[in-house]
Coordinates of C-alpha atoms in Angstrom, one line a residue:
M510 CA 0.0 0.0 0.0
V511 CA 2.8 2.4 1.0
L512 CA 4.7 1.4 -2.2
Q513 CA 1.6 2.1 -4.3
Q514 CA 1.1 5.5 -2.7
M515 CA 4.8 6.3 -3.2
F516 CA 4.6 5.2 -6.9
T517 CA 1.4 7.3 -7.4
L518 CA 3.1 10.3 -5.9
F519 CA 6.2 9.7 -8.0
S520 CA 4.1 9.5 -11.1
I521 CA 2.2 12.7 -10.4
K522 CA 5.5 14.5 -9.8
T523 CA 6.9 13.0 -12.9
I524 CA 4.0 14.1 -15.0
H525 CA 4.1 17.6 -13.4
C526 CA 7.8 17.9 -14.2
L527 CA 7.2 16.7 -17.7
L528 CA 4.4 19.3 -18.3
L529 CA 6.7 22.0 -16.9
W530 CA 9.5 20.9 -19.2
R531 CA 7.1 20.8 -22.2
K532 CA 5.9 24.3 -21.3
S533 CA 9.4 25.6 -20.9
E534 CA 10.4 23.9 -24.2
M535 CA 7.7 25.7 -26.2
I536 CA 8.5 29.1 -24.6
C537 CA 12.3 28.5 -25.3
K538 CA 11.5 27.8 -28.9
V539 CA 9.6 31.1 -29.2
K540 CA 12.4 32.9 -27.5
K541 CA 14.9 31.5 -29.9
T542 CA 12.8 32.7 -32.8
L543 CA 12.5 36.1 -31.3
C544 CA 16.3 36.3 -31.0
R545 CA 17.2 34.6 -34.3
F546 CA 15.2 37.2 -36.3
S547 CA 16.0 40.1 -33.9
M548 CA 12.3 40.7 -33.5
L549 CA 12.4 42.8 -30.4
N550 CA 15.1 45.3 -31.3
G551 CA 14.3 48.5 -29.4
A552 CA 10.7 47.4 -28.6
T553 CA 8.9 48.6 -25.5
E554 CA 5.5 47.4 -26.5
I555 CA 4.0 44.5 -28.4
I556 CA 0.6 44.8 -30.1
V557 CA -0.7 41.3 -30.4
G558 CA -3.4 40.4 -32.9
F559 CA -5.8 38.3 -30.8
S560 CA -8.7 36.5 -32.6
G561 CA -9.3 34.1 -29.7
G562 CA -8.2 31.1 -31.8
A563 CA -5.6 28.6 -30.6
D564 CA -2.7 30.3 -32.4
S565 CA -3.3 33.8 -31.1
T566 CA -4.2 32.6 -27.6
C567 CA -0.9 30.6 -27.4
L568 CA 1.0 33.7 -28.7
L569 CA -0.6 36.1 -26.3
Y570 CA -0.1 33.8 -23.4
I571 CA 3.6 33.2 -24.2
L572 CA 4.4 36.9 -24.8
N573 CA 2.6 37.9 -21.7
S574 CA 4.7 35.4 -19.7
L575 CA 7.9 36.9 -21.2
K576 CA 6.9 40.6 -20.7
D577 CA 9.0 41.0 -17.5
E578 CA 12.0 39.3 -18.9
F579 CA 12.1 41.6 -21.9
N580 CA 10.6 44.6 -20.2
L581 CA 7.6 44.8 -22.5
K582 CA 4.1 46.2 -22.4
I583 CA 1.6 43.8 -23.9
H584 CA -1.4 45.2 -25.8
A585 CA -3.9 42.8 -27.3
V586 CA -6.1 43.9 -30.2
H587 CA -9.2 42.2 -31.5
I588 CA -11.1 43.0 -34.7
N589 CA -14.8 41.8 -34.8
H590 CA -15.5 41.6 -38.6
C591 CA -19.2 40.9 -37.9
L592 CA -19.2 38.2 -40.6
R593 CA -20.4 35.2 -38.5
G594 CA -23.2 36.7 -36.5
E595 CA -23.4 35.3 -32.9
E596 CA -20.1 33.4 -33.4
S597 CA -18.3 36.7 -34.0
D598 CA -19.8 38.1 -30.8
R599 CA -18.8 34.9 -29.0
D600 CA -15.2 35.4 -30.1
E601 CA -15.2 39.0 -28.9
N602 CA -16.7 38.0 -25.5
F603 CA -14.1 35.3 -25.1
V604 CA -11.2 37.7 -25.9
R605 CA -12.5 40.3 -23.4
D606 CA -12.8 37.7 -20.7
F607 CA -9.4 36.2 -21.4
C608 CA -7.7 39.6 -21.3
D609 CA -9.6 40.6 -18.1
K610 CA -8.5 37.4 -16.3
N611 CA -4.9 37.9 -17.3
S612 CA -4.8 41.7 -16.8
I613 CA -3.9 42.3 -20.4
M614 CA -4.6 45.7 -22.1
L615 CA -7.2 45.2 -24.9
S616 CA -8.5 47.3 -27.8
V617 CA -11.5 46.1 -29.9
L618 CA -12.6 47.3 -33.3
R619 CA -16.0 46.3 -34.7
A620 CA -16.6 46.7 -38.4
D621 CA -19.2 45.7 -41.0
V622 CA -16.6 44.2 -43.3
L623 CA -19.1 42.7 -45.8
N624 CA -20.7 46.0 -46.7
E625 CA -17.5 48.0 -46.4
A626 CA -15.7 45.7 -48.7
K627 CA -18.5 46.1 -51.3
K628 CA -18.3 49.8 -51.1
A629 CA -14.5 49.7 -51.5
G630 CA -14.7 47.3 -54.5
Q631 CA -12.6 44.7 -52.7
S632 CA -12.9 41.1 -51.7
V633 CA -13.9 40.5 -48.1
E634 CA -10.6 38.8 -47.4
E635 CA -8.6 41.7 -48.9
Y636 CA -10.6 44.4 -47.1
A637 CA -10.5 42.5 -43.7
R638 CA -6.7 42.1 -44.0
N639 CA -6.1 45.7 -44.8
L640 CA -8.5 46.8 -42.0
R641 CA -6.6 44.6 -39.5
Y642 CA -3.1 45.9 -40.3
D643 CA -4.3 49.5 -40.7
Y644 CA -5.8 49.3 -37.2
F645 CA -2.7 47.7 -35.7
Q646 CA -0.5 50.4 -37.2
S647 CA -2.8 53.1 -35.9
L648 CA -2.1 51.9 -32.4
S649 CA 1.6 51.5 -32.8
T650 CA 4.4 53.9 -31.9
E651 CA 8.1 54.1 -33.0
T652 CA 9.0 51.5 -30.3
S653 CA 6.0 49.1 -30.9
K654 CA 6.1 45.8 -32.6
I655 CA 3.0 44.2 -34.1
A656 CA 2.9 40.4 -33.4
T657 CA 0.7 38.1 -35.5
A658 CA 0.2 34.4 -34.8
H659 CA 1.1 33.0 -38.2
N660 CA 2.7 29.6 -37.7
L661 CA 4.8 27.1 -39.8
N662 CA 1.7 25.5 -41.3
D663 CA 0.4 28.9 -42.4
C664 CA 3.7 29.3 -44.3
E665 CA 3.2 25.9 -45.9
E666 CA -0.3 26.8 -47.1
T667 CA 0.8 30.2 -48.3
M668 CA 3.6 28.7 -50.3
I669 CA 1.4 26.1 -52.0
F670 CA -1.2 28.8 -52.7
N671 CA 1.4 31.1 -54.3
L672 CA 2.9 28.1 -56.2
A673 CA -0.6 27.4 -57.7
R674 CA -0.8 31.1 -58.8
G675 CA 2.6 30.9 -60.5
S676 CA 4.5 33.2 -58.1
G677 CA 8.2 33.7 -58.3
L678 CA 10.8 33.2 -55.6
K679 CA 9.4 35.9 -53.3
G680 CA 6.0 34.2 -53.2
L681 CA 7.6 30.8 -52.6
C682 CA 9.4 32.3 -49.6
S683 CA 5.9 32.5 -48.1
I684 CA 5.2 34.6 -44.9
P685 CA 8.3 36.4 -43.7
A686 CA 9.3 36.2 -40.0
V687 CA 9.7 40.0 -39.9
R688 CA 8.3 42.7 -42.2
G689 CA 8.9 46.2 -41.0
N690 CA 7.5 46.4 -37.4
I691 CA 5.4 43.3 -37.9
I692 CA 6.8 40.1 -36.2
R693 CA 5.7 36.5 -36.2
P694 CA 7.1 34.7 -33.1
L695 CA 5.3 31.4 -33.9
I696 CA 6.6 31.1 -37.4
E697 CA 8.7 28.1 -36.6
C698 CA 6.0 26.3 -34.5
T699 CA 3.5 23.8 -36.0
R700 CA -0.2 24.0 -35.4
D701 CA 0.0 20.6 -33.5
E702 CA 2.7 22.0 -31.2
I703 CA 0.5 25.1 -30.5
E704 CA -2.7 23.0 -29.8
I705 CA -0.7 20.6 -27.5
F706 CA 0.7 23.6 -25.6
C707 CA -2.8 25.1 -25.2
K708 CA -4.1 21.7 -23.9
E709 CA -1.2 21.1 -21.5
N710 CA -1.6 24.7 -20.1
N711 CA -5.4 24.6 -19.8
L712 CA -5.7 27.4 -22.3
Q713 CA -9.2 27.6 -23.7
Y714 CA -9.7 29.1 -27.2
V715 CA -12.5 29.5 -29.8
T716 CA -12.7 27.8 -33.2
D717 CA -13.8 29.7 -36.3
S718 CA -16.4 27.4 -37.9
T719 CA -15.3 28.6 -41.4
N720 CA -11.9 26.9 -40.8
L721 CA -13.7 23.5 -40.8
T722 CA -15.1 23.7 -44.3
D723 CA -13.5 23.7 -47.7
D724 CA -15.3 26.8 -48.8
Y725 CA -12.0 28.8 -48.9
T726 CA -8.9 27.9 -51.0
R727 CA -6.6 28.0 -47.9
N728 CA -8.9 25.4 -46.2
K729 CA -8.7 23.1 -49.3
I730 CA -5.0 23.2 -49.1
R731 CA -5.0 22.6 -45.3
H732 CA -7.5 19.7 -45.4
N733 CA -6.5 18.0 -48.6
I734 CA -3.1 18.9 -50.1
I735 CA -1.0 19.1 -46.9
P736 CA -2.1 15.7 -45.6
L737 CA -1.1 14.1 -49.0
L738 CA 2.3 15.7 -48.7
K739 CA 2.7 14.3 -45.2
E740 CA 1.8 10.9 -46.5
L741 CA 4.7 11.2 -49.0
N742 CA 7.0 12.6 -46.4
P743 CA 6.1 12.2 -42.7
S744 CA 8.8 14.8 -41.9
F745 CA 7.3 17.4 -44.3
D746 CA 7.2 20.2 -41.7
T747 CA 10.9 19.8 -41.0
S748 CA 11.7 19.5 -44.7
F749 CA 9.6 22.6 -45.5
L750 CA 11.3 24.7 -42.9
R751 CA 14.7 23.7 -44.3
C752 CA 13.5 24.5 -47.9
V753 CA 11.9 27.8 -47.1
T754 CA 15.0 28.9 -45.0
A755 CA 17.2 28.3 -48.1
L756 CA 14.8 30.1 -50.4
R757 CA 14.7 33.2 -48.0
E758 CA 18.5 33.3 -48.0
D759 CA 18.5 33.4 -51.8
E760 CA 15.8 36.0 -51.8
F761 CA 17.8 38.2 -49.4
F762 CA 20.8 38.1 -51.6
L763 CA 18.8 38.8 -54.8
E764 CA 17.0 41.7 -53.1
K765 CA 20.4 43.4 -52.3
E766 CA 21.5 42.9 -55.9
T767 CA 18.2 44.3 -57.2
E768 CA 18.5 47.4 -55.0
K769 CA 22.1 48.1 -56.3
F770 CA 21.1 47.7 -59.9
Y771 CA 17.9 49.7 -59.4
N772 CA 19.9 52.6 -58.0
S773 CA 22.4 52.4 -60.8
I774 CA 19.8 52.9 -63.5
N775 CA 17.6 55.4 -61.6
L776 CA 17.8 58.8 -63.3
D777 CA 16.2 61.9 -62.0
F778 CA 13.4 61.6 -64.6
G779 CA 13.1 57.9 -65.2
F780 CA 15.2 54.8 -65.7
D781 CA 17.9 53.8 -68.2
A782 CA 15.9 51.3 -70.3
D783 CA 19.0 50.5 -72.5
V784 CA 21.0 49.2 -69.5
L785 CA 17.9 47.5 -68.1
S786 CA 17.2 45.7 -71.3
R787 CA 20.7 44.1 -71.3
A788 CA 20.4 42.8 -67.7
D789 CA 19.9 39.1 -66.9
N790 CA 16.3 38.2 -67.0
A791 CA 16.1 37.4 -63.2
L792 CA 17.5 40.9 -62.3
K793 CA 15.6 42.6 -65.1
N794 CA 12.2 41.2 -63.9
R795 CA 12.9 42.0 -60.3
V796 CA 13.9 45.6 -61.1
I797 CA 10.8 46.1 -63.2
A798 CA 8.6 44.7 -60.4
K799 CA 10.3 47.2 -58.0
I800 CA 9.8 50.1 -60.4
I801 CA 6.1 49.3 -60.7
Y802 CA 5.6 48.6 -57.0
D803 CA 7.3 51.9 -55.9
K804 CA 4.9 53.8 -58.1
C805 CA 1.7 51.8 -57.8
K806 CA 2.1 50.4 -54.3
S807 CA 0.8 47.1 -55.6
L808 CA 2.7 44.0 -56.5
P809 CA 2.6 43.4 -60.2
E810 CA 1.7 40.1 -61.8
M811 CA 4.1 38.4 -64.2
K812 CA 2.0 39.6 -67.2
H813 CA 2.7 43.3 -66.2
I814 CA 6.4 42.6 -66.0
E815 CA 6.4 40.9 -69.4
M816 CA 4.5 43.9 -70.9
V817 CA 7.3 46.2 -69.7
V818 CA 10.0 43.9 -71.0
S819 CA 8.3 43.9 -74.4
I820 CA 8.6 47.7 -74.8
L821 CA 12.1 48.3 -73.5
S822 CA 13.3 49.1 -77.0
G823 CA 10.5 51.7 -77.3
G824 CA 6.7 51.9 -76.8
K825 CA 4.2 52.2 -74.0
A826 CA 2.1 49.8 -71.9
E827 CA -0.8 50.4 -69.5
I828 CA -0.3 48.5 -66.3
I829 CA -2.0 48.4 -62.9
S830 CA -3.8 51.3 -61.3
G831 CA -4.3 52.9 -64.7
E832 CA -0.6 53.8 -64.9
T833 CA 1.1 53.9 -68.3
I834 CA 4.8 53.2 -68.7
V835 CA 6.6 54.8 -71.6
V836 CA 10.0 53.9 -73.1
R837 CA 11.4 56.6 -75.4
R838 CA 15.0 57.3 -76.5
G839 CA 16.3 54.8 -74.0
I840 CA 14.4 56.2 -71.0
L841 CA 11.6 54.3 -69.1
Y842 CA 9.2 56.6 -67.2
F843 CA 5.6 56.8 -66.0
L844 CA 3.4 59.1 -68.1
S845 CA 1.9 60.5 -64.9
D846 CA 5.3 61.7 -63.7
L847 CA 5.7 64.1 -66.6
V848 CA 5.6 67.6 -65.1
C849 CA 5.8 70.3 -67.8
K850 CA 6.2 73.7 -66.3
N851 CA 4.3 76.5 -68.1
F852 CA 6.1 79.8 -67.9
T853 CA 6.4 82.9 -70.0
E854 CA 9.7 84.1 -71.4
E855 CA 10.6 87.5 -69.8
K856 CA 13.4 90.0 -69.1
I857 CA 14.5 89.7 -65.5
I858 CA 14.1 92.9 -63.5
F859 CA 15.2 92.6 -59.9
S860 CA 13.0 94.1 -57.1
G861 CA 15.6 95.0 -54.7
N862 CA 17.9 92.0 -54.7
V863 CA 15.4 89.3 -55.6
W864 CA 13.5 88.1 -58.6
K865 CA 11.2 85.0 -58.6
N866 CA 8.4 83.3 -60.4
D867 CA 6.5 80.1 -59.6
F868 CA 9.5 77.9 -60.4
V869 CA 12.8 79.7 -59.8
K870 CA 14.3 82.3 -57.5
L871 CA 17.3 84.6 -58.3
E872 CA 18.9 86.6 -55.5
L873 CA 21.8 89.0 -55.7
N874 CA 24.3 88.8 -52.9
N875 CA 27.7 90.3 -52.0
E876 CA 30.8 88.2 -51.1
C877 CA 30.0 88.0 -47.4
T878 CA 26.4 87.0 -47.8
Q879 CA 27.4 84.4 -50.4
K880 CA 29.4 82.4 -47.8
I881 CA 26.3 82.1 -45.7
Y882 CA 24.0 81.0 -48.5
K883 CA 26.4 78.8 -50.5
D884 CA 24.9 75.5 -49.3
M885 CA 21.3 76.5 -49.9
V886 CA 21.4 77.4 -53.6
L887 CA 21.2 75.3 -56.7
S888 CA 23.8 77.3 -58.7
T889 CA 25.8 80.5 -58.5
L890 CA 26.8 83.0 -61.3
D891 CA 29.1 86.0 -61.3
W892 CA 26.8 89.1 -61.8
D893 CA 29.6 91.2 -63.3
K894 CA 30.1 88.7 -66.1
I895 CA 26.5 89.0 -67.3
N896 CA 26.5 90.9 -70.7
G897 CA 23.6 93.4 -70.7
S898 CA 20.2 92.2 -69.6
L899 CA 19.3 88.8 -68.2
F900 CA 16.4 86.8 -69.7
L901 CA 14.4 83.8 -68.5
R902 CA 13.2 81.6 -71.4
K903 CA 12.9 78.1 -72.9
R904 CA 15.5 76.5 -75.1
H905 CA 16.0 77.9 -78.6
D906 CA 17.3 76.2 -81.7
G907 CA 21.1 76.4 -81.7
D908 CA 21.5 77.1 -78.0
K909 CA 24.9 76.0 -76.7
I910 CA 26.7 75.9 -73.4
T911 CA 30.3 75.5 -72.3
L912 CA 30.7 73.1 -69.4
P913 CA 33.1 74.5 -66.7
V914 CA 35.0 71.3 -65.9
R915 CA 36.0 70.2 -69.3
K916 CA 35.6 73.5 -71.1
V917 CA 33.7 71.7 -73.9
T918 CA 31.0 73.6 -75.8
K919 CA 28.0 71.5 -76.7
S920 CA 24.5 72.2 -78.1
L921 CA 21.7 71.8 -75.6
K922 CA 20.1 69.3 -77.9
K923 CA 23.2 67.1 -77.7
L924 CA 23.5 67.5 -74.0
F925 CA 19.9 66.6 -73.5
N926 CA 20.4 63.4 -75.6
E927 CA 23.5 62.5 -73.7
M928 CA 21.8 63.0 -70.3
K929 CA 18.8 61.1 -71.6
I930 CA 16.4 63.9 -70.6
I931 CA 12.9 63.0 -71.7
P932 CA 11.9 64.9 -74.9
E933 CA 8.5 65.8 -73.5
T934 CA 10.1 67.8 -70.6
R935 CA 12.9 69.6 -72.5
D936 CA 10.8 72.6 -73.4
S937 CA 9.8 73.1 -69.7
L938 CA 13.4 73.3 -68.5
I939 CA 14.4 76.9 -67.5
V940 CA 17.1 78.6 -69.5
L941 CA 18.8 81.8 -68.3
A942 CA 20.5 83.8 -71.1
D943 CA 22.1 87.3 -71.3
E944 CA 22.4 89.3 -74.5
T945 CA 25.4 87.2 -75.7
S946 CA 24.5 83.5 -74.9
V947 CA 23.1 81.0 -72.5
V948 CA 24.4 81.4 -69.0
W949 CA 22.5 78.7 -67.1
V950 CA 20.3 75.7 -67.8
E951 CA 18.1 73.8 -65.3
G952 CA 19.5 70.3 -64.8
I953 CA 22.9 71.2 -66.4
G954 CA 24.2 74.2 -64.6
A955 CA 26.2 77.4 -65.4
D956 CA 28.2 78.2 -68.5
S957 CA 32.0 78.5 -67.7
R958 CA 31.9 82.2 -68.8
V959 CA 29.8 83.2 -65.8
V960 CA 31.2 80.9 -63.1
P961 CA 32.4 82.9 -60.1
D962 CA 36.1 83.1 -59.4
K963 CA 38.4 84.7 -56.7
N964 CA 37.7 88.2 -58.2
T965 CA 33.9 87.9 -58.0
R966 CA 32.3 90.5 -55.8
K967 CA 28.6 90.1 -56.6
F968 CA 26.8 86.8 -57.0
I969 CA 23.5 85.6 -58.5
N970 CA 22.2 82.7 -56.4
I971 CA 19.7 80.4 -58.2
S972 CA 17.3 78.2 -56.4
M973 CA 14.2 76.3 -57.3
V974 CA 10.9 77.3 -55.7
D975 CA 9.2 74.4 -53.8

């Protein structure tokens, strides 16, 4: 009898120790992810997306248990999309109760997503996602991180979904562990690990009934395709993590190369299409995608990239958001970026020491004042070297300028061609000329004849008007 009691007591203690070890193991795994991806750099607060499901309940519980160790404030956020009637209200009530019991700060947003999505002309999924992240960001500060409960299985489903859509490497990298101030501490944990953790720690959670059906593409992948892959390879989760890690390393390298090449062909008024056309296809496609994204704030499909590739030797193509890309004389630019200044040609008569119009400002200064203003002006001329009156005008046929550094005289037409200045904008560039010749051209600079020297006593400072 005594031996039986001792064995029972030993078993209870063993089970208790095992549960503590399992709990500690899961928390350690999350801590390793936080450190591996430098998720908490400079953070004083974590805004946690909390739906009430197993994933977000596990995430909130673990982060709340780590708040003292990392000196963090935890702020839970719940969005009631009002899509599932009483079930949506049940989720909100559960979230409120959980946060109240655990003394966690909570913010709740209710939104009629179905009707608002229709008004916005978006799918329910797209509108709901944008709503969530916009709300998270509205609550964040410079030292906040936004934590979402995406896990390893979510990554698997996203990769398969993107593969089916024909995505490139970026899409196959699936959900990033960190994107800006958004972090995903459970990204290396499986759904099974999360549910076991919840069970062993008596964490209640709610289940979204729509996750149990095959009405959505993601659910079809989860319920049908993933199980088949695990039949083929029981260690699929481990293999997937190894694969996606390698893909992300490749993507990181290619992103750096893309950024370097993008900067090398980025002109003030467009992009060098000739150089772009000669690039390797992988780099070419990535740079075009970046050009489109930077302008349209929307990821282009492959068909949009192919349209741009097809016109690199010349032409135009209408892409997303109603934007039109034009390639002319070796320059790629957006039609909407063309800003043609409309000004009249006139003789410059200073009012005091200043003359200005809507685009340019000229200011006369003496030697002393010039030293103060030298870092604030676009260009400087020697007033005493101006022959007769000074005129503001557009380019004229036969205009030439002598460049100060090389003392080479060239026509403006030739310089514009060499600098690949878009033809549509050339007549809106400001030219200053005296009664002898051109003295300054916007985008090119001053003629060597009027450049200040050690004997200059009066200066003309030229600056553009914002």
